[in-house]
Coordinates of C-alpha atoms in Angstrom, one line a residue:
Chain A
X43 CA 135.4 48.5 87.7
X44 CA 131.8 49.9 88.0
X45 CA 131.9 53.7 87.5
X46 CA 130.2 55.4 91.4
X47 CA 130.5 58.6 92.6
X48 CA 132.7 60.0 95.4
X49 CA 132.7 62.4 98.4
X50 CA 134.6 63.2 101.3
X51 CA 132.9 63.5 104.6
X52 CA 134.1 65.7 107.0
X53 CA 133.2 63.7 110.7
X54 CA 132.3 60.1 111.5
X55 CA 128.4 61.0 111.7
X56 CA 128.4 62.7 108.6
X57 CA 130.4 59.9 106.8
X58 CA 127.6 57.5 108.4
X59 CA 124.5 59.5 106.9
X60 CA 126.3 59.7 104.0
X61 CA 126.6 55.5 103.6
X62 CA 123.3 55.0 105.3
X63 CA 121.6 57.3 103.5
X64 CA 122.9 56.2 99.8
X65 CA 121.8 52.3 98.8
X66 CA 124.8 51.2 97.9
X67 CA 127.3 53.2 99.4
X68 CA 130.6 52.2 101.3
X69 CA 133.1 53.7 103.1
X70 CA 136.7 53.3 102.3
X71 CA 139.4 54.0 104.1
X72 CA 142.7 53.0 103.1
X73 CA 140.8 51.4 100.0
X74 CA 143.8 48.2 100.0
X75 CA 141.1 45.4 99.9
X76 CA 138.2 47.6 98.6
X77 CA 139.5 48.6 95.4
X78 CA 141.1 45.4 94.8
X79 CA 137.3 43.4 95.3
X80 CA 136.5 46.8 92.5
X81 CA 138.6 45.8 90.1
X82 CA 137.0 42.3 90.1
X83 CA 133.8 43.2 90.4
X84 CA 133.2 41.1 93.5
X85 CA 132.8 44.7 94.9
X86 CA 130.3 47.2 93.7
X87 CA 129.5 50.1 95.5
X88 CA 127.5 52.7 93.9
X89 CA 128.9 56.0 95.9
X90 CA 132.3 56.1 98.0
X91 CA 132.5 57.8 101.2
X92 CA 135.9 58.8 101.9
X93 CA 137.0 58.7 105.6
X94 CA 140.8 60.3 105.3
X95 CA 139.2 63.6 106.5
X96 CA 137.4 62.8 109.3
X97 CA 140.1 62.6 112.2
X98 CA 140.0 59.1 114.3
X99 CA 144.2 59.1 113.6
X100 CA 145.3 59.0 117.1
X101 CA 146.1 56.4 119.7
X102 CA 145.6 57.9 123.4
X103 CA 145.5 56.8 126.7
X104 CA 142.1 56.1 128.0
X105 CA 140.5 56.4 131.1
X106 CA 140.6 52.8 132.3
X107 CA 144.6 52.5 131.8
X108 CA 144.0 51.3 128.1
X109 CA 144.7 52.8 124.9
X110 CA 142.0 54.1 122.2
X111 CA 143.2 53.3 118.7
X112 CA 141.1 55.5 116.2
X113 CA 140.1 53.5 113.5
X114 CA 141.9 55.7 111.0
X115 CA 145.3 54.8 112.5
X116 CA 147.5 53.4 109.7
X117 CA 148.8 49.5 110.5
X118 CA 152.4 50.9 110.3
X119 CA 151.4 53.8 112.8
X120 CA 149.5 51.2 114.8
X121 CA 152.5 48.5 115.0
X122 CA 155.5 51.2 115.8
X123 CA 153.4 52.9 118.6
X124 CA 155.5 52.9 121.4
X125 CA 153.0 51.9 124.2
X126 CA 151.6 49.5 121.8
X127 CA 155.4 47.5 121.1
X128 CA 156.2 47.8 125.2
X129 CA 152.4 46.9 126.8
X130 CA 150.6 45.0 124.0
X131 CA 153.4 43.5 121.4
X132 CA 151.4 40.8 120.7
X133 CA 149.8 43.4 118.4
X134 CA 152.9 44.8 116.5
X135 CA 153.8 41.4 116.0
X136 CA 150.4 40.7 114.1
X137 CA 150.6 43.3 112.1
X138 CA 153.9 43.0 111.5
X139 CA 153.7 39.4 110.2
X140 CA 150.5 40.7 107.8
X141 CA 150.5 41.8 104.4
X142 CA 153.6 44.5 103.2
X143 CA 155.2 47.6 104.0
X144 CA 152.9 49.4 101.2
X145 CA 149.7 47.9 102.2
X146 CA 150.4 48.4 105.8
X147 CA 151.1 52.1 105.4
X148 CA 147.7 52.9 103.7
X149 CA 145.6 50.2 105.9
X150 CA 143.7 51.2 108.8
X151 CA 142.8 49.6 112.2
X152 CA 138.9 50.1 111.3
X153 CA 139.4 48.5 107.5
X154 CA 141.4 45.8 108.7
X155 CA 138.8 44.1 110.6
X156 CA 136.7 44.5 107.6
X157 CA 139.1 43.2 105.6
X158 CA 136.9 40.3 103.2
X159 CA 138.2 36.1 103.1
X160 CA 140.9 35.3 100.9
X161 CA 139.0 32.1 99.5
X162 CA 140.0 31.2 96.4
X163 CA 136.5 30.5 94.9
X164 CA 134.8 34.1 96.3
X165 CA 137.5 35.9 94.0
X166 CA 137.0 33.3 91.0
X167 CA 133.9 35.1 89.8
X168 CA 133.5 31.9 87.4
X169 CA 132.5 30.2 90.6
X170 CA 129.3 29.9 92.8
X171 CA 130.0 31.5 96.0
X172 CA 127.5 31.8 98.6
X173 CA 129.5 34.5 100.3
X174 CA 129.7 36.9 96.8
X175 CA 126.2 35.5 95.6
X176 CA 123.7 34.4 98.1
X177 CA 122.1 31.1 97.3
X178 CA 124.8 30.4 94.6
X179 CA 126.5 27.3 96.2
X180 CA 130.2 27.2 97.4
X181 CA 132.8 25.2 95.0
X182 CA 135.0 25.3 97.7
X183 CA 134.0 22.4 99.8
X184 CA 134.6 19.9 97.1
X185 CA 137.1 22.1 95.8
X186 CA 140.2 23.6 96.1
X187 CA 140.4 24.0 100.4
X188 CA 143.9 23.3 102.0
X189 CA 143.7 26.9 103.2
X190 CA 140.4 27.4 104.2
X191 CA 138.4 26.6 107.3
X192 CA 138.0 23.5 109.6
X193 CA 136.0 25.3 112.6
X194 CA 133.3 27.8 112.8
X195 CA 132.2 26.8 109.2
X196 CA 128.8 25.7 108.0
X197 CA 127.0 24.1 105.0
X198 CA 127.3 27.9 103.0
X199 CA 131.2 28.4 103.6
X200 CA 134.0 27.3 104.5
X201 CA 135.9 30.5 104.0
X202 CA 138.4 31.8 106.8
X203 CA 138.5 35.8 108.1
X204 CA 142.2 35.9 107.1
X205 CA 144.0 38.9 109.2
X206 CA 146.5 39.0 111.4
X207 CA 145.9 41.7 113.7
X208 CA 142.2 41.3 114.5
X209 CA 143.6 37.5 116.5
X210 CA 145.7 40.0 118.6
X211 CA 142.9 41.6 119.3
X212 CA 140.9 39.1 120.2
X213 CA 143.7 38.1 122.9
X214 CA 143.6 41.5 124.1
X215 CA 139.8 41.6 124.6
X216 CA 139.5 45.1 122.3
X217 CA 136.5 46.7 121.9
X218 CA 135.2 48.0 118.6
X219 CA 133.5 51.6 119.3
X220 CA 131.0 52.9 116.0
X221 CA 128.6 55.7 115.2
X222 CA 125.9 55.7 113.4
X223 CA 124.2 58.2 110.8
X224 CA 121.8 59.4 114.1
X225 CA 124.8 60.3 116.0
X226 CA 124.3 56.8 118.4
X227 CA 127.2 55.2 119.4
X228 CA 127.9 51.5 120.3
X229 CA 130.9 49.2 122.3
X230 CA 131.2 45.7 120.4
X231 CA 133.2 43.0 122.4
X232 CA 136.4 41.7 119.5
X233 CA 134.8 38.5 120.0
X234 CA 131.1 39.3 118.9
X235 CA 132.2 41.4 116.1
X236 CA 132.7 39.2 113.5
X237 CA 129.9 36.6 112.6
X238 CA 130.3 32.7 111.5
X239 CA 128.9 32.4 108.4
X240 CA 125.6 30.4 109.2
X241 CA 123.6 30.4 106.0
X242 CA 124.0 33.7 105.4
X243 CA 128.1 33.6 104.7
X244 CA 127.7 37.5 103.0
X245 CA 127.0 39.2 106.4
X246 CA 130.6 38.6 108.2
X247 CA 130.1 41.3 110.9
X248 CA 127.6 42.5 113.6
X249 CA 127.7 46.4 111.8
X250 CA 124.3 47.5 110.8
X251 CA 124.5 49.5 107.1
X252 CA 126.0 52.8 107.8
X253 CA 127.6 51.5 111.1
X254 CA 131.2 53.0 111.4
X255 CA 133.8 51.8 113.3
X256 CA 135.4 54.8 115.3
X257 CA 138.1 53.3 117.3
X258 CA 139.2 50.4 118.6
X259 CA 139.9 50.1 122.8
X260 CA 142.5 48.2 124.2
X261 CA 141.7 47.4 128.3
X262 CA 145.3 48.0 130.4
X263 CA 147.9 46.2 129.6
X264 CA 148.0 42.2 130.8
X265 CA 151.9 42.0 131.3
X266 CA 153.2 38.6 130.5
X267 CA 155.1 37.2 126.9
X268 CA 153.3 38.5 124.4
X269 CA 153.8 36.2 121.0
X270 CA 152.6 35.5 117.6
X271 CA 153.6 32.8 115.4
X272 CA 152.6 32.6 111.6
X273 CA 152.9 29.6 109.2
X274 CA 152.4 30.2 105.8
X275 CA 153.5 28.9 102.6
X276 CA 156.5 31.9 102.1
X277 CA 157.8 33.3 105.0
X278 CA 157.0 36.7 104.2
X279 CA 154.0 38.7 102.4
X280 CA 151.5 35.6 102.4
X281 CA 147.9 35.0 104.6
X282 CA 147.7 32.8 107.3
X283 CA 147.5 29.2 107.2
X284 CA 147.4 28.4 110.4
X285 CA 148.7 31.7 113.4
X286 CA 148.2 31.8 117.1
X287 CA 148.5 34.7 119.3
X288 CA 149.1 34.6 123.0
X289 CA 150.1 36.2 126.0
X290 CA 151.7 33.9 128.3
X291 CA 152.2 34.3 132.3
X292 CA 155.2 33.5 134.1
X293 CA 152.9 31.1 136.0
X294 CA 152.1 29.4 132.6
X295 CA 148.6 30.3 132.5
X296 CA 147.5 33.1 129.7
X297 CA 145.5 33.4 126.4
X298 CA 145.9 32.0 122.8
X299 CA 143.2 33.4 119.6
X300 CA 143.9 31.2 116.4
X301 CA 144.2 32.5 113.0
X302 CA 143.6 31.0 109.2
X303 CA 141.1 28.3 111.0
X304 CA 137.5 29.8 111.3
X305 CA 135.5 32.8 110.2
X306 CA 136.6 34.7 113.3
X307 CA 139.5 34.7 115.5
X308 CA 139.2 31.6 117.2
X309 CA 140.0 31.3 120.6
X310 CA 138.0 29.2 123.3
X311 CA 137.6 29.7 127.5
X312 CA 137.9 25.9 128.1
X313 CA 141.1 25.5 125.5
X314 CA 142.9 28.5 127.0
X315 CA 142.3 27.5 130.6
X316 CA 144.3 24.3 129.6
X317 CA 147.5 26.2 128.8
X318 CA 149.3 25.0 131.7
X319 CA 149.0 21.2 130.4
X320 CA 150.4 22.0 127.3
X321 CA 149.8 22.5 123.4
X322 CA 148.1 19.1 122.6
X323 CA 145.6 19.7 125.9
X324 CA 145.1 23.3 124.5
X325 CA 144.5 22.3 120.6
X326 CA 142.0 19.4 121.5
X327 CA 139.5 21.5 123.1
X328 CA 140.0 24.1 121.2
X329 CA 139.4 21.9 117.9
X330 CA 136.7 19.2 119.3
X331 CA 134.0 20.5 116.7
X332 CA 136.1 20.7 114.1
X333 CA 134.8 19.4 110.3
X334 CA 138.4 19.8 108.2
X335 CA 138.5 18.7 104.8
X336 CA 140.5 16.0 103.8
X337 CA 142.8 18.7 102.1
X338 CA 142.8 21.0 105.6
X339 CA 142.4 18.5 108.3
X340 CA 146.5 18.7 108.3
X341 CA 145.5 22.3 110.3
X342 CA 144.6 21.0 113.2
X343 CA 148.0 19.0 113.9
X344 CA 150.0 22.1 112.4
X345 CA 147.8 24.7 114.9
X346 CA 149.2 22.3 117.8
X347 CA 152.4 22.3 116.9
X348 CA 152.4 26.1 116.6
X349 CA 151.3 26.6 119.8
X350 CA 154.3 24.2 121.0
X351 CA 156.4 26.7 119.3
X352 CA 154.5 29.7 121.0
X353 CA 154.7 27.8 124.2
X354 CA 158.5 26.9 124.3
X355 CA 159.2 30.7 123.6
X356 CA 157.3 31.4 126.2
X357 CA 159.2 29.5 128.8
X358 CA 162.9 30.5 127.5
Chain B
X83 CA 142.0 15.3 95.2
X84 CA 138.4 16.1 93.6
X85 CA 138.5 17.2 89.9
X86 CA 138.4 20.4 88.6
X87 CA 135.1 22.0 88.0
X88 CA 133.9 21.8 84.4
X89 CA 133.6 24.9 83.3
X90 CA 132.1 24.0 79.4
X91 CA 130.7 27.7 78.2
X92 CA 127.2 26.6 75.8
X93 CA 125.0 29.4 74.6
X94 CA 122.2 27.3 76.2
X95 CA 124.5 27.1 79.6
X96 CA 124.9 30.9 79.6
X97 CA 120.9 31.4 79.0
X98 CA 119.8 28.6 81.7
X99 CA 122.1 30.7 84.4
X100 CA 121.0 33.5 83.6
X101 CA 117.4 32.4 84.5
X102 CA 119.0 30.8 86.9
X103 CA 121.0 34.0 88.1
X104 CA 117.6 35.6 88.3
X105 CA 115.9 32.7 89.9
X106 CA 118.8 33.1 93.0
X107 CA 118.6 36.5 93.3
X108 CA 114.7 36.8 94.3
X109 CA 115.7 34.1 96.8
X110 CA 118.2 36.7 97.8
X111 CA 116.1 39.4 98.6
X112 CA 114.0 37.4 99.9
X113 CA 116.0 36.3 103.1
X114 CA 116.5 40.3 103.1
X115 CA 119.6 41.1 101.0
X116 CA 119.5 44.3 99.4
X117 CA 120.1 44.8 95.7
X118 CA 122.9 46.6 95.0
X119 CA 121.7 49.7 92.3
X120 CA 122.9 50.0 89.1
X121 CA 125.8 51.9 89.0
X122 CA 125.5 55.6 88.2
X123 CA 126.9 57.2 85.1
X124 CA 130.4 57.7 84.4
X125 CA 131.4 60.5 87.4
X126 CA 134.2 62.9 86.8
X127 CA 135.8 65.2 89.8
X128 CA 138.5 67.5 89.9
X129 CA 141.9 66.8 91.7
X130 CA 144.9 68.6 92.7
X131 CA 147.8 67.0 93.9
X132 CA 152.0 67.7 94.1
X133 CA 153.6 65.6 91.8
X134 CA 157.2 65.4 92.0
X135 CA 157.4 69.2 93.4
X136 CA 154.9 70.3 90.4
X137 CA 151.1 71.4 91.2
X138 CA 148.9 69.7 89.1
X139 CA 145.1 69.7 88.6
X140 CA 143.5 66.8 86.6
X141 CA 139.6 66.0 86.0
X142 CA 139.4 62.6 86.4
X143 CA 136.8 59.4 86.3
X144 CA 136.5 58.7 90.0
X145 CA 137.7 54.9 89.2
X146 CA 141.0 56.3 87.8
X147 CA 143.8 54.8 90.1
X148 CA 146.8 56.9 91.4
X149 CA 148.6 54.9 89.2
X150 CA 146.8 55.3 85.9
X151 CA 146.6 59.2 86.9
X152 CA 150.6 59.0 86.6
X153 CA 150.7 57.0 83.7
X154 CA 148.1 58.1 81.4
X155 CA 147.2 61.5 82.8
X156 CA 150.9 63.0 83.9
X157 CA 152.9 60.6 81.1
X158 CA 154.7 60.4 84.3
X159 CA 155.8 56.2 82.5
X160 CA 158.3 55.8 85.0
X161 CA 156.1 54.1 87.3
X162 CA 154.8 50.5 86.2
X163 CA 152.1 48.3 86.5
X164 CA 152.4 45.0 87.1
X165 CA 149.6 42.9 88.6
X166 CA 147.3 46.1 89.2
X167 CA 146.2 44.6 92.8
X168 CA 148.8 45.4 95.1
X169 CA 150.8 42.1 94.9
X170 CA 154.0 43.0 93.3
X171 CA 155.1 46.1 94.2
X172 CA 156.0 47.4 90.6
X173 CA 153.5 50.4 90.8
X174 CA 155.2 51.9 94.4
X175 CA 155.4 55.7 94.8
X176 CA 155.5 57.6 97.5
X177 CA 152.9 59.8 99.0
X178 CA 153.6 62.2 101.6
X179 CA 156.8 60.2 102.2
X180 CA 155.2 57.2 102.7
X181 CA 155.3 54.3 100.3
X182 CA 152.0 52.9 98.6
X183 CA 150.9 50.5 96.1
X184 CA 149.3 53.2 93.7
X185 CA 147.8 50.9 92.3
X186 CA 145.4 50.4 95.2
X187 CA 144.7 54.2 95.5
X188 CA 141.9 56.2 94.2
X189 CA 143.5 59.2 92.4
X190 CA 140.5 61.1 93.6
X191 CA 141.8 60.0 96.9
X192 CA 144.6 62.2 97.1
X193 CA 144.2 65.7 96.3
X194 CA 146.4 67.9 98.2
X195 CA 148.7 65.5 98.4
X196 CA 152.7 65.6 97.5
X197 CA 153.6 62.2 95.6
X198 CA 157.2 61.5 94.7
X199 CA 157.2 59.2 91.7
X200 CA 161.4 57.5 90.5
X201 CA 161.0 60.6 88.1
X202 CA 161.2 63.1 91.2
X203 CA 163.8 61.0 93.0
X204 CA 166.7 61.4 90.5
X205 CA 167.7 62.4 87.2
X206 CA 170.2 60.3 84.7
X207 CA 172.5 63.6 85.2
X208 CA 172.0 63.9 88.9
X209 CA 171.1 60.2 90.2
X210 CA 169.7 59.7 93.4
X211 CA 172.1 57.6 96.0
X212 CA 170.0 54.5 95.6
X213 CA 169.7 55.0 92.2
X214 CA 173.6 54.9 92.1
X215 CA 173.6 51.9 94.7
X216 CA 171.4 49.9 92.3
X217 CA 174.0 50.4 89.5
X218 CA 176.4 50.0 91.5
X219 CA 175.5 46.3 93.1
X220 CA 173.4 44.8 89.8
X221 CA 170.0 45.2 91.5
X222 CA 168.2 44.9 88.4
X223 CA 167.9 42.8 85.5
X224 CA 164.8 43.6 83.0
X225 CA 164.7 46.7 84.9
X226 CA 160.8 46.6 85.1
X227 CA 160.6 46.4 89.1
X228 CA 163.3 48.4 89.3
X229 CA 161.4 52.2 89.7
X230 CA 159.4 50.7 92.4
X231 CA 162.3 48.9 94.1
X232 CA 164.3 52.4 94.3
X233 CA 161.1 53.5 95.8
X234 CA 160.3 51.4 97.9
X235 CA 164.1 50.8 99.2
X236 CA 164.3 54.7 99.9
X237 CA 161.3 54.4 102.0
X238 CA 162.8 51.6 103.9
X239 CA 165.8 53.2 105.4
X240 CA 163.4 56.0 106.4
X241 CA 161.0 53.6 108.2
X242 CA 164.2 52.0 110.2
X243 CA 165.2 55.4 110.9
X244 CA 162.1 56.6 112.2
X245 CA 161.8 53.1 113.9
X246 CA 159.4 51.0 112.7
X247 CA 159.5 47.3 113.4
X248 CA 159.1 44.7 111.0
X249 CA 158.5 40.7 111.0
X250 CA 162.0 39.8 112.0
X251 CA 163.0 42.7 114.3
X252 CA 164.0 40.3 117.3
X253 CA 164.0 43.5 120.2
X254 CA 161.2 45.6 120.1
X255 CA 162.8 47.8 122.5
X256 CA 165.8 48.6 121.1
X257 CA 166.9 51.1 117.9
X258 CA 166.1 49.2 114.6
X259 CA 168.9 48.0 112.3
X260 CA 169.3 48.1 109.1
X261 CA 170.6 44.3 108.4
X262 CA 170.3 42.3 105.5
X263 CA 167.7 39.6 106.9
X264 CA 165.8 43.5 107.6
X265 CA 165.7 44.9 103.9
X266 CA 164.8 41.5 102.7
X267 CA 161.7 41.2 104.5
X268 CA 160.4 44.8 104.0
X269 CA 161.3 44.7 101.1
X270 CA 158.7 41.4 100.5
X271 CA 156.4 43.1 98.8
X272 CA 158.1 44.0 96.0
X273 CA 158.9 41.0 93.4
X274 CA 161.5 40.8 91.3
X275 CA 161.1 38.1 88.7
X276 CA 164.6 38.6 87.5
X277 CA 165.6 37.3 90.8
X278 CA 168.0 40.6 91.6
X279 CA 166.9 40.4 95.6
X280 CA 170.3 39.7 97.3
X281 CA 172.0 42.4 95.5
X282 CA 169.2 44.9 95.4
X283 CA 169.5 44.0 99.6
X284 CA 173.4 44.8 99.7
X285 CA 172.8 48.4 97.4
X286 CA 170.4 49.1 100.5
X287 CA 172.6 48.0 103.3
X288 CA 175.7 50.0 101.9
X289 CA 173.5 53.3 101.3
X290 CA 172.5 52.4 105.1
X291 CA 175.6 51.9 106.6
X292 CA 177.0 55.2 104.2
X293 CA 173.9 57.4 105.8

């Protein structure tokens, strides 16, 4: 690990001075994925701004019938909220299917959606990655890529965001509230916040340097079955490689985010108004641009099939 | 399949890519990237924390994990490390009651904090009840999991208690159970390579069903 220097900041606007106004500074929060890319040296921040102090650890009502999640709330905290397992469940389920009970205890609804791809060939530092090292090349499209992406992609990366609870969120239409260092704050739709990778594969969200995530806004609850289904190669403590998260209405209709397939939760208008007509109707607009790999073409078939699953809970 | 990526280390290989290295990175910046700085010197910073009911103060490196700070600092050995990234659960203590991987955990991260390492759980005189469970059902084998399986286990039956879901808790709205399908998925993210996991889940369902 590079050595850096640390400090504690004591509110969100100090925290985001602190980053914006020290090249190569970072926040970190619960630190799970942060000190992990450290210890690799994928990750090398020069100065650590420490978040822990600065309140942002409750979940309240809001205004609007919703709930605001501060971004400090731990996943554990988040998942066994009460309002959150009887109006949103869809959520607890998505975090509950993620990582483990130690990593979900110290990691935070704000770091989660940072969380960085799970790409084999951006942790092998022996490999060029475009997403690690700009203009390096990606081994990963002739490599190595049953787990990694088949929509969304580009030329540059092929990688996959790989959490669980930000394809809840994107069912849930959240909202992502930040500060910055000047005190401004900003609302970011779920579904803008996270970028495809274009050529530029190392910028993966719409936060400018020193942006911090505050909380995250949930609009009132949307009633209905709320369901996520994970398939992954143990069936417990293991990423995504293909998830889908929905909340289905008694009428049939409702919405569906996929995980493990794109650089974003991936969830489409024209797919999801074909719920009524079934998985296959669902999966083939949702999956009409996709560019698999012959190793991860099985994805597409296995994201359809999932959905079946999600849909026949639905209707018993 | 494609084949594997050659990956034949020349002296004349390393030089090219480092021109080559060089080459990419003004590209880089170009587009508008910003070079990271060098990293500063060596930092120290003072920490106090609650180990195991003791105060301690330490002056640490800030990239000195929770972990190492037990280990090397404390001699508190009864924690181990395993794979040092948060995979398998060897390195699990508790910190203001809640499990971590301390592995993953800045020591500088926690001062004021109360951590309770397997050292501050039991004693071989005075055992704690899932110390005595683990004896009592074979959870172990090499034993090297085994301080962050008792840790992780005690934290389990607290996180039922206090009712937290997990993965395979089929009724959200109802009090959680402490069944063996339960324990064996929170308990996922600690590996035992001995392979002790169905009776290190029976020590915690008896201790559950005792408490």
């Amino acid at each position: 690990m590079r050595s850096f220097t640390y400090e504690r900041a004591k509110t969100p606007q100090q925290a985001a001075a602190a980053v914006a106004g020290t090249p190569g500074g970072k926040f970190i929060a619960g630190g799970t994925n942060l000190l992990d890319l450290m210890k690799l040296e994928i990750e090398t921040p020069v100065h650590l701004v420490d978040v822990q102090d600065v309140g942002l650890d409750r979940i309240e009502p809001t205004e609007a019938g919703g709930l605001r999640i501060g971004a400090l709330v731990s996943n554990t905290a988040l998942s066994a909220d009460a309002r959150v397992m009887r109006d949103y469940a869809v959520l607890t389920r998505a975090i509950q299917a993620g990582a483990s009970g130690q990593l979900r205890n110290k990691a935070t609804t704000g770091g989660n959606l940072l969380q960085r791809t799970r790409c084999p060939y951006f942790y092998d530092t022996n490999m060029p990655c475009n997403k690690r090292d700009p203009g390096a090349g990606c081994a990963a499209k002739d490599g190595y890529s049953r787990q990694l992406g088949v929509i969304g992609i580009s030329e540059s990366c092929i990688a996959t965001y790989p959490g669980d609870m930000a394809v809840a969120l994107r069912v849930l239409d959240a909202v992502v509230e930040t500060i910055d260092a000047d005190g401004e704050t900003r609302s970011i739709p779920i579904a803008d916040f996270h970028s495809l990778w274009g050529d530029t594969p190392h910028i993966e969200n719409v936060l400018a340097d020193g942006e911090m995530i505050t909380a995250v806004t949930l609009p009132r609850p949307l009633g209905g079955k709320h369901i996520y289904h994970k398939v992954r190669d143990r069936r417990s403590y293991a990423f995504a490689l293909v998830s889908v998260a929905a909340v289905i209405q008694p009428d049939g209709t409702g919405r569906v985010a996929f995980g493990g397939m794109a650089p974003k939760p991936w969830r489409v208008a024209a797919a999801e108004a074909a719920l009524p007509q079934g998985a296959a109707a669902v999966a083939a607009r949702a999956f009409a641009d996709a560019q698999p790999t012959d190793h991860n073409r099985y994805k597409i078939s296995l994201a359809e099939r999932t959905l079946a699953g999600v849909l026949a809970e639905a209707r018993s | 399949m494609a084949g594997p990526i050659s990956l034949k280390v020349t002296r004349r290989g390393i030089l090219a890519g480092g021109a080559m290295s060089a080459a990419v990175s003004q590209v880089a910046l170009a587009k508008g990237q910003v070079e990271t700085p060098s990293a500063p010197p060596p930092a120290h910073q003072k920490v106090r924390l609650t180990v195991n009911g003791r105060d301690r103060e330490l002056d640490v490196d800030t990239r000195v994990t929770l972990l190492d700070a037990l280990r090397e600092h404390m001699k508190l050995t009864g924690t181990k490390k395993g794979c040092d990234h948060g995979q398998c659960g060897a390195c699990t203590v508790m910190v203001n009651g809640e499990r971590i991987n301390s592995c993953l955990s800045l020591a500088v991260m926690h001062d004021g904090d109360e951590v309770t390492t397997i050292e501050g759980l039991g004693t071989p005189e005075n055992l704690h009840p899932m110390q005595d469970a683990f004896i009592e059902y074979d959870g172990y084998q090499c034993g090297y999991c085994t301080p962050g399986q008792i840790c992780s286990a005690v934290a389990v039956l607290e996180e039922i208690k206090q009712g937290v879901p997990s993965h395979v808790t089929q009724d959200l709205s109802s009090k959680m159970q402490p069944t063996n399908l339960e324990m064996r998925e929170r308990m996922s993210g600690n590996i035992c390579r001995c392979g002790a996991y169905s009776n290190i889940a029976e020590a915690m369902a008896k201790l559950a069903v005792e408490s």
